[in-house]
Coordinates of C-alpha atoms in Angstrom, one line a residue:
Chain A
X1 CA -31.3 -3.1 18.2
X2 CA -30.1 -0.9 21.1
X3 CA -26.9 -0.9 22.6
X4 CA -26.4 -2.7 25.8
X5 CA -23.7 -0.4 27.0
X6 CA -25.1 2.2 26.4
X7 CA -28.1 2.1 28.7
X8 CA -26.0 0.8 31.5
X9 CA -24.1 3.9 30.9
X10 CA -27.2 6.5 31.2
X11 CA -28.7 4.6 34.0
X12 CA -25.8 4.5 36.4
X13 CA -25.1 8.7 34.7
X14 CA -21.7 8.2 35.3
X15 CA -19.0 8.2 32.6
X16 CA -17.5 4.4 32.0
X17 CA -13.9 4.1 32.1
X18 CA -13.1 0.7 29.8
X19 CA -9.8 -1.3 30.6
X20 CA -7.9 -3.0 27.5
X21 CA -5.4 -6.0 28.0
X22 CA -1.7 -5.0 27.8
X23 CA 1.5 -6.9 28.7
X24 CA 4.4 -6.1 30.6
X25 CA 8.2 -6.9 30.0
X26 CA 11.0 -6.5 31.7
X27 CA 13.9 -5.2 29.6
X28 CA 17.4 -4.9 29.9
X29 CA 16.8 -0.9 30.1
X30 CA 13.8 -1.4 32.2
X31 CA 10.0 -2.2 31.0
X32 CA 8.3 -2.2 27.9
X33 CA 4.2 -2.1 28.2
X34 CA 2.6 -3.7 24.8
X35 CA -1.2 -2.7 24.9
X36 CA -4.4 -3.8 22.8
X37 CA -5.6 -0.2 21.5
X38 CA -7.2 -1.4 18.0
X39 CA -8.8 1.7 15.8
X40 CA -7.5 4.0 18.7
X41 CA -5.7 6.6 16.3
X42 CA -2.3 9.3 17.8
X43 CA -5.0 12.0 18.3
X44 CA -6.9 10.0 20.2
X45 CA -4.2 8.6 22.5
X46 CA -2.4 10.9 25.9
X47 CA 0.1 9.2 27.8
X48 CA 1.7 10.4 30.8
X49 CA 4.1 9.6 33.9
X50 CA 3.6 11.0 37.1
X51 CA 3.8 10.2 40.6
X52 CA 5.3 7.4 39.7
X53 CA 2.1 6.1 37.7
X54 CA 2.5 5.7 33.5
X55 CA -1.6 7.0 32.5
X56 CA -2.8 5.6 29.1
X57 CA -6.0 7.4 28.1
X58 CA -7.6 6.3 25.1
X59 CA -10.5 7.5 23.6
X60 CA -12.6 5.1 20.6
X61 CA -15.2 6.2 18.5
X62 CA -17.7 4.5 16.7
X63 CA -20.2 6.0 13.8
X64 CA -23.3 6.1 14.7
X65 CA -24.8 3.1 12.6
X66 CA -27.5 1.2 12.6
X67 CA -25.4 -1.8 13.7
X68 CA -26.7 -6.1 12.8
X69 CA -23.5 -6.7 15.8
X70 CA -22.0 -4.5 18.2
X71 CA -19.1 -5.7 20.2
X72 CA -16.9 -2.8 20.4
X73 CA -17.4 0.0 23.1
X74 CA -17.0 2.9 22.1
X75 CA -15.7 5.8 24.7
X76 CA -12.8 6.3 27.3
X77 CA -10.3 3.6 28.0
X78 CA -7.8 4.6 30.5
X79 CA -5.2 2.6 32.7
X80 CA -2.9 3.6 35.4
X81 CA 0.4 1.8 36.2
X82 CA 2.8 1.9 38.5
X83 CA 6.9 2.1 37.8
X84 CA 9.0 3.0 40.3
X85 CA 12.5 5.1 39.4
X86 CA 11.6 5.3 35.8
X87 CA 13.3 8.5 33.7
X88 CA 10.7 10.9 32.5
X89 CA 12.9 11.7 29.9
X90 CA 13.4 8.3 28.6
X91 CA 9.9 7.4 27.6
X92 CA 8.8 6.6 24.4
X93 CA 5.6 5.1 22.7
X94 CA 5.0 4.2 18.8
X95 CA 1.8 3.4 17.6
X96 CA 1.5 0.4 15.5
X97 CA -1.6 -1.9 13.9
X98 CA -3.2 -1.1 17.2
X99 CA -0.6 -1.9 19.5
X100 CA 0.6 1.0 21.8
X101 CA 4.5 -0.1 22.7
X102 CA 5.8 2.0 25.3
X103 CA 9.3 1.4 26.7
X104 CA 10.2 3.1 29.9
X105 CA 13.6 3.4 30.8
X106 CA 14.8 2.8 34.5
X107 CA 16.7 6.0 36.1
X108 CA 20.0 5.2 36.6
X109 CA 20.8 4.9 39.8
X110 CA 23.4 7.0 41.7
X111 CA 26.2 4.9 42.4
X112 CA 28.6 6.9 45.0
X113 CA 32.2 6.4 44.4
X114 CA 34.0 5.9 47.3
X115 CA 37.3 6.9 47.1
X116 CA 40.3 5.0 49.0
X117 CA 42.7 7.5 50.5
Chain B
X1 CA -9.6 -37.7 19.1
X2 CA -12.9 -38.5 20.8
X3 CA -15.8 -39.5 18.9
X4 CA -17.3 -37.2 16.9
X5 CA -20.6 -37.8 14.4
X6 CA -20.0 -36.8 11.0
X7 CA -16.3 -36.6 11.2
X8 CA -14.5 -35.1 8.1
X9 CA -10.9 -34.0 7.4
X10 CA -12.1 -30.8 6.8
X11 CA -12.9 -30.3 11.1
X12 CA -8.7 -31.2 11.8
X13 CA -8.1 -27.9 9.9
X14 CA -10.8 -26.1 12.1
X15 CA -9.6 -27.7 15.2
X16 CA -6.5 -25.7 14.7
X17 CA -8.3 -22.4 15.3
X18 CA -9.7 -21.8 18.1
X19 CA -13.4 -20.4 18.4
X20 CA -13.2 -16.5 18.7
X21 CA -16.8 -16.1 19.7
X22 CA -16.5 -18.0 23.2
X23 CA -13.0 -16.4 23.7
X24 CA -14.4 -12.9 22.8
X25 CA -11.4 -12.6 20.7
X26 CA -12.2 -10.9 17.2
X27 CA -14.5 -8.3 18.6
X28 CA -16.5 -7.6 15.7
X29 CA -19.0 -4.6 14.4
X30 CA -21.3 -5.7 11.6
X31 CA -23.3 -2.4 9.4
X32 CA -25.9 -3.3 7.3
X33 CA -26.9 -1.2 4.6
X34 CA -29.4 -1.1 2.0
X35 CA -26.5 -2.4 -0.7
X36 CA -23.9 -3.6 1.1
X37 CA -22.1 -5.3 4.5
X38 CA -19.8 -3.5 6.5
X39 CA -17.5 -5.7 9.2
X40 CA -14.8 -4.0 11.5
X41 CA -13.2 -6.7 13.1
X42 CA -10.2 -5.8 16.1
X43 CA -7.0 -7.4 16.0
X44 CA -4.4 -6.0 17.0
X45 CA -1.0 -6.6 16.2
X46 CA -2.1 -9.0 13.8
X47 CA 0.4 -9.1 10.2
X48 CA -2.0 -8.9 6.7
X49 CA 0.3 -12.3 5.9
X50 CA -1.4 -14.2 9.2
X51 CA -4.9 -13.5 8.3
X52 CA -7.3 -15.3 6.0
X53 CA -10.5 -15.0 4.6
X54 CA -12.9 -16.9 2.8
X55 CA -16.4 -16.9 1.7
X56 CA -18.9 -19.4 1.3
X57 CA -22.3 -20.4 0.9
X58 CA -23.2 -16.8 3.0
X59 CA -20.9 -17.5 5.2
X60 CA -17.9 -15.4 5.7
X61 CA -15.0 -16.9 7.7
X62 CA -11.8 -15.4 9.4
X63 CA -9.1 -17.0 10.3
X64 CA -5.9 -15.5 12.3
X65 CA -2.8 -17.2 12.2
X66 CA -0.3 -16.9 15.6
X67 CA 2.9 -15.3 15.5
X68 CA 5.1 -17.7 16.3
X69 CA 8.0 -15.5 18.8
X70 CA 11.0 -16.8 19.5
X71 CA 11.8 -14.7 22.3
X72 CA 12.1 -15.1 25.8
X73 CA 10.0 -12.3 27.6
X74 CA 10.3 -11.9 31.0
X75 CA 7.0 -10.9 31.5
X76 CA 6.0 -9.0 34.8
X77 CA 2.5 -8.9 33.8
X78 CA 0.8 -11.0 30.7
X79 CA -2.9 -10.1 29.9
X80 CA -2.6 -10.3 26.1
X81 CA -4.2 -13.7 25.1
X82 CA -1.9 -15.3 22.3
X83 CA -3.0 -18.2 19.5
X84 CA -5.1 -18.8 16.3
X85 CA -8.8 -18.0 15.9
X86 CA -11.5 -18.5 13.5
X87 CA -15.0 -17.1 13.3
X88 CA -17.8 -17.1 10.8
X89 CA -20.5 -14.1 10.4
X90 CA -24.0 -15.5 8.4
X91 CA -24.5 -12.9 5.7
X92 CA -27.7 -13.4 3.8
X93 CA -27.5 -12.2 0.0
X94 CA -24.1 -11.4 0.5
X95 CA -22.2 -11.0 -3.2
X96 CA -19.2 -13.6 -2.6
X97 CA -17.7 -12.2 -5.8
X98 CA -18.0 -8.3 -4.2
X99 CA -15.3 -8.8 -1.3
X100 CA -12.7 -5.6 0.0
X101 CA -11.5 -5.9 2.7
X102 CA -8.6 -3.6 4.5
X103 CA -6.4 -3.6 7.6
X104 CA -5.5 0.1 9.3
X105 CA -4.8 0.4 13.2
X106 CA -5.4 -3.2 14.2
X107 CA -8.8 -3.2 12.5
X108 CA -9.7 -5.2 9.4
X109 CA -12.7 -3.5 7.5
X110 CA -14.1 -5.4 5.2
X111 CA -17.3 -4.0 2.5
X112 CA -19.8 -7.3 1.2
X113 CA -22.1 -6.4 -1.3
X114 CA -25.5 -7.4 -1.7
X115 CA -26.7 -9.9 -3.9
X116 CA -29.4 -8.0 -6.1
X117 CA -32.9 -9.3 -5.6
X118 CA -33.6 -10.9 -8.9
X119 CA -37.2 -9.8 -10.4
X120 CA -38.4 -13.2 -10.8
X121 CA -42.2 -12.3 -11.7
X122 CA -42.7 -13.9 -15.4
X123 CA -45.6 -13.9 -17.0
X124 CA -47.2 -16.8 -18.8
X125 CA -49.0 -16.5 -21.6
X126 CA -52.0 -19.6 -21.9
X127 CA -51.8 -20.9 -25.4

Protein backbone atom coordinates (compact mmCIF):
# COMPACT_ATOMS: atom_id res chain seq x y z
CA UNK A 1 0.00 0.00 0.00
CA UNK A 2 1.74 3.27 -1.00
CA UNK A 3 1.45 6.41 0.47
CA UNK A 4 -0.73 8.94 -0.99
CA UNK A 5 1.23 11.86 0.12
CA UNK A 6 4.00 10.81 -0.71
CA UNK A 7 3.53 10.70 -4.55
CA UNK A 8 1.83 13.99 -4.58
CA UNK A 9 4.95 15.06 -2.92
CA UNK A 10 7.58 13.71 -5.74
CA UNK A 11 5.24 14.69 -8.50
CA UNK A 12 4.73 18.33 -7.80
CA UNK A 13 9.16 18.01 -6.50
CA UNK A 14 8.49 20.52 -4.12
CA UNK A 15 8.88 20.20 -0.40
CA UNK A 16 5.14 20.20 1.40
CA UNK A 17 4.79 22.49 4.16
CA UNK A 18 1.76 20.83 6.54
CA UNK A 19 -0.39 23.29 8.74
CA UNK A 20 -1.62 21.95 12.28
CA UNK A 21 -4.76 23.54 14.16
CA UNK A 22 -3.77 25.80 17.08
CA UNK A 23 -5.78 28.29 19.16
CA UNK A 24 -5.30 31.71 20.12
CA UNK A 25 -6.08 33.59 23.53
CA UNK A 26 -6.02 36.70 24.56
CA UNK A 27 -4.50 37.06 28.07
CA UNK A 28 -4.29 39.50 30.55
CA UNK A 29 -0.34 39.85 29.61
CA UNK A 30 -1.09 39.46 26.06
CA UNK A 31 -1.61 36.05 23.86
CA UNK A 32 -1.13 32.59 24.58
CA UNK A 33 -1.04 30.22 21.16
CA UNK A 34 -2.05 26.42 22.19
CA UNK A 35 -1.07 24.23 19.09
CA UNK A 36 -1.76 20.44 18.00
CA UNK A 37 1.99 19.09 17.62
CA UNK A 38 1.38 15.26 18.68
CA UNK A 39 4.80 12.99 18.57
CA UNK A 40 6.55 16.30 17.55
CA UNK A 41 9.44 15.96 20.31
CA UNK A 42 11.88 19.62 21.71
CA UNK A 43 14.53 18.60 19.12
CA UNK A 44 12.30 18.63 16.58
CA UNK A 45 10.54 21.87 17.40
CA UNK A 46 12.25 25.88 16.43
CA UNK A 47 10.26 28.70 17.31
CA UNK A 48 11.00 32.24 16.58
CA UNK A 49 9.67 35.95 16.59
CA UNK A 50 10.66 38.24 14.03
CA UNK A 51 9.27 40.98 12.03
CA UNK A 52 6.62 40.89 14.01
CA UNK A 53 5.73 37.17 12.84
CA UNK A 54 5.98 34.19 15.90
CA UNK A 55 7.39 30.97 13.28
CA UNK A 56 6.57 27.41 14.57
CA UNK A 57 8.53 24.84 12.56
CA UNK A 58 7.90 21.41 13.28
CA UNK A 59 9.35 18.55 11.90
CA UNK A 60 7.42 14.72 12.34
CA UNK A 61 8.92 11.58 11.52
CA UNK A 62 7.58 8.40 10.92
CA UNK A 63 9.46 4.81 10.63
CA UNK A 64 9.50 3.48 7.68
CA UNK A 65 6.91 0.58 8.07
CA UNK A 66 5.03 -1.30 6.14
CA UNK A 67 1.84 0.39 7.32
CA UNK A 68 -2.19 -1.61 7.29
CA UNK A 69 -3.28 2.67 7.89
CA UNK A 70 -1.56 5.69 7.36
CA UNK A 71 -3.07 8.88 8.43
CA UNK A 72 -0.19 10.82 9.82
CA UNK A 73 2.09 12.90 7.43
CA UNK A 74 5.15 12.76 8.17
CA UNK A 75 7.58 15.93 7.32
CA UNK A 76 7.73 19.85 7.89
CA UNK A 77 4.86 21.63 9.59
CA UNK A 78 5.43 25.25 9.91
CA UNK A 79 3.07 28.35 10.68
CA UNK A 80 3.63 31.93 10.69
CA UNK A 81 1.66 34.46 12.87
CA UNK A 82 1.42 37.65 13.28
CA UNK A 83 1.66 39.77 16.90
CA UNK A 84 2.21 43.14 16.89
CA UNK A 85 4.32 44.95 19.92
CA UNK A 86 5.07 41.62 21.50
CA UNK A 87 8.51 41.49 23.89
CA UNK A 88 11.04 39.30 22.45
CA UNK A 89 12.18 38.72 25.70
CA UNK A 90 9.09 37.68 27.18
CA UNK A 91 8.33 34.53 25.19
CA UNK A 92 8.02 31.30 26.44
CA UNK A 93 6.89 27.80 25.06
CA UNK A 94 6.53 24.37 27.15
CA UNK A 95 5.96 21.28 25.45
CA UNK A 96 3.31 19.09 26.87
CA UNK A 97 1.38 15.70 25.60
CA UNK A 98 1.67 17.28 22.21
CA UNK A 99 0.56 20.57 22.84
CA UNK A 100 2.99 23.43 22.12
CA UNK A 101 1.78 26.48 24.64
CA UNK A 102 3.44 29.54 23.91
CA UNK A 103 2.59 32.73 25.80
CA UNK A 104 3.81 35.93 24.30
CA UNK A 105 3.89 38.86 26.39
CA UNK A 106 2.69 42.36 25.04
CA UNK A 107 5.58 45.14 25.20
CA UNK A 108 4.74 47.59 27.55
CA UNK A 109 3.93 50.49 26.19
CA UNK A 110 5.65 53.81 26.83
CA UNK A 111 3.45 55.83 28.68
CA UNK A 112 4.97 59.59 28.73
CA UNK A 113 4.51 61.35 31.98
CA UNK A 114 3.55 64.68 31.62
CA UNK A 115 4.60 66.77 34.14
CA UNK A 116 2.36 69.81 35.46
CA UNK A 117 4.53 72.83 36.15
CA UNK B 1 -34.68 10.18 19.08
CA UNK B 2 -35.62 9.26 15.55
CA UNK B 3 -36.38 5.85 14.55
CA UNK B 4 -33.75 3.60 14.42
CA UNK B 5 -33.88 -0.47 13.49
CA UNK B 6 -32.43 -2.49 16.06
CA UNK B 7 -32.29 0.01 18.75
CA UNK B 8 -30.43 -1.06 22.04
CA UNK B 9 -29.28 0.89 25.12
CA UNK B 10 -25.97 0.02 24.28
CA UNK B 11 -26.13 2.88 20.96
CA UNK B 12 -27.18 5.88 23.81
CA UNK B 13 -23.63 5.21 25.21
CA UNK B 14 -22.12 5.47 21.57
CA UNK B 15 -24.25 8.38 20.75
CA UNK B 16 -22.22 10.28 23.27
CA UNK B 17 -18.96 9.93 21.27
CA UNK B 18 -18.76 11.30 18.32
CA UNK B 19 -17.40 9.32 15.18
CA UNK B 20 -13.59 10.19 14.83
CA UNK B 21 -13.32 8.72 11.35
CA UNK B 22 -15.70 11.39 9.56
CA UNK B 23 -14.26 14.18 11.82
CA UNK B 24 -10.63 12.95 11.02
CA UNK B 25 -10.08 13.29 14.62
CA UNK B 26 -7.83 10.37 16.09
CA UNK B 27 -5.47 10.27 13.24
CA UNK B 28 -4.29 6.94 13.41
CA UNK B 29 -1.10 4.70 12.10
CA UNK B 30 -1.70 0.96 12.18
CA UNK B 31 1.84 -1.57 11.69
CA UNK B 32 1.35 -4.96 11.12
CA UNK B 33 3.84 -7.40 11.82
CA UNK B 34 4.36 -10.93 11.49
CA UNK B 35 3.41 -11.38 15.58
CA UNK B 36 1.91 -8.47 16.59
CA UNK B 37 -0.31 -4.92 15.97
CA UNK B 38 1.12 -1.73 16.31
CA UNK B 39 -1.46 1.52 16.62
CA UNK B 40 -0.17 5.23 17.07
CA UNK B 41 -3.04 7.14 17.55
CA UNK B 42 -2.70 11.39 17.90
CA UNK B 43 -4.34 13.18 20.58
CA UNK B 44 -3.06 15.78 21.84
CA UNK B 45 -3.63 17.25 25.04
CA UNK B 46 -5.65 14.33 25.89
CA UNK B 47 -5.26 13.25 30.06
CA UNK B 48 -4.53 9.02 30.42
CA UNK B 49 -7.72 9.44 33.00
CA UNK B 50 -10.08 10.63 29.73
CA UNK B 51 -9.22 7.86 27.55
CA UNK B 52 -10.68 4.37 27.31
CA UNK B 53 -10.12 1.31 25.62
CA UNK B 54 -11.70 -1.83 25.04
CA UNK B 55 -11.48 -4.93 23.06
CA UNK B 56 -13.84 -7.13 21.61
CA UNK B 57 -14.67 -9.71 19.26
CA UNK B 58 -11.44 -8.20 16.99
CA UNK B 59 -12.46 -5.11 17.43
CA UNK B 60 -10.51 -2.55 19.28
CA UNK B 61 -12.37 0.56 20.40
CA UNK B 62 -11.13 4.06 21.63
CA UNK B 63 -12.90 6.30 23.26
CA UNK B 64 -11.75 10.01 24.43
CA UNK B 65 -13.55 11.73 27.00
CA UNK B 66 -13.78 15.87 26.80
CA UNK B 67 -12.24 18.05 29.16
CA UNK B 68 -14.76 19.81 30.56
CA UNK B 69 -12.96 23.78 31.07
CA UNK B 70 -14.42 26.08 33.07
CA UNK B 71 -12.72 28.97 31.75
CA UNK B 72 -13.61 31.75 29.79
CA UNK B 73 -11.12 32.13 26.85
CA UNK B 74 -11.22 35.03 24.93
CA UNK B 75 -10.22 33.41 21.94
CA UNK B 76 -8.81 35.52 18.97
CA UNK B 77 -8.52 32.56 16.84
CA UNK B 78 -10.14 28.87 17.70
CA UNK B 79 -9.05 25.99 15.23
CA UNK B 80 -8.68 23.29 17.84
CA UNK B 81 -11.93 21.13 17.57
CA UNK B 82 -13.10 20.22 21.23
CA UNK B 83 -15.52 17.00 22.34
CA UNK B 84 -15.64 13.13 22.78
CA UNK B 85 -14.78 10.60 20.11
CA UNK B 86 -14.86 7.05 19.56
CA UNK B 87 -13.38 4.81 16.91
CA UNK B 88 -12.99 1.17 16.24
CA UNK B 89 -9.92 -0.50 14.20
CA UNK B 90 -10.90 -4.41 12.91
CA UNK B 91 -7.90 -6.47 13.90
CA UNK B 92 -8.13 -9.98 12.74
CA UNK B 93 -6.36 -12.62 15.14
CA UNK B 94 -5.70 -10.04 17.41
CA UNK B 95 -4.78 -11.59 21.17
CA UNK B 96 -7.46 -9.51 23.33
CA UNK B 97 -5.62 -10.86 26.38
CA UNK B 98 -2.02 -9.34 24.81
CA UNK B 99 -3.02 -5.44 25.15
CA UNK B 100 -0.12 -2.42 26.08
CA UNK B 101 -0.82 0.37 25.30
CA UNK B 102 1.17 3.89 26.27
CA UNK B 103 0.72 7.57 26.02
CA UNK B 104 4.06 9.90 25.37
CA UNK B 105 3.77 13.35 23.42
CA UNK B 106 0.08 13.28 22.62
CA UNK B 107 0.36 9.83 21.09
CA UNK B 108 -1.12 6.69 22.47
CA UNK B 109 0.91 3.57 21.23
CA UNK B 110 -0.59 0.72 21.70
CA UNK B 111 1.18 -3.25 20.77
CA UNK B 112 -1.83 -6.24 19.96
CA UNK B 113 -0.48 -9.54 19.69
CA UNK B 114 -1.42 -12.07 17.39
CA UNK B 115 -3.49 -14.89 18.03
CA UNK B 116 -1.26 -18.04 17.17
CA UNK B 117 -2.62 -19.93 14.28
CA UNK B 118 -3.72 -23.14 15.86
CA UNK B 119 -2.31 -26.42 14.03
CA UNK B 120 -5.57 -27.95 13.60
CA UNK B 121 -4.50 -30.87 11.11
CA UNK B 122 -5.50 -34.24 13.20
CA UNK B 123 -5.28 -37.32 11.98
CA UNK B 124 -7.83 -40.05 12.14
CA UNK B 125 -7.13 -43.26 12.43
CA UNK B 126 -10.09 -45.83 10.52
CA UNK B 127 -10.86 -48.48 13.03
Amino acid sequence: MYNLNKVFDEFFNQEVVRSFPLDVVETKEGYKVIAELAGVTKENLNISYENDYLVIEALKKLDDNQYLINERSSGKYKRYLFFKEIDEDGITAKLENGLLIIDLKRKESLKKRIVIA
Amino acid sequence: MYFMRNYNLLDEFHNMFNDAFSSKMLKTDIIEKENEYELNIEMPGVLKDNIELDFKESYLTISVKEEKKNEDLKYIRKERVSGSYSRSYYLDMADGENISAKLTDGILNIIIKKLKKLDTKRIISVE
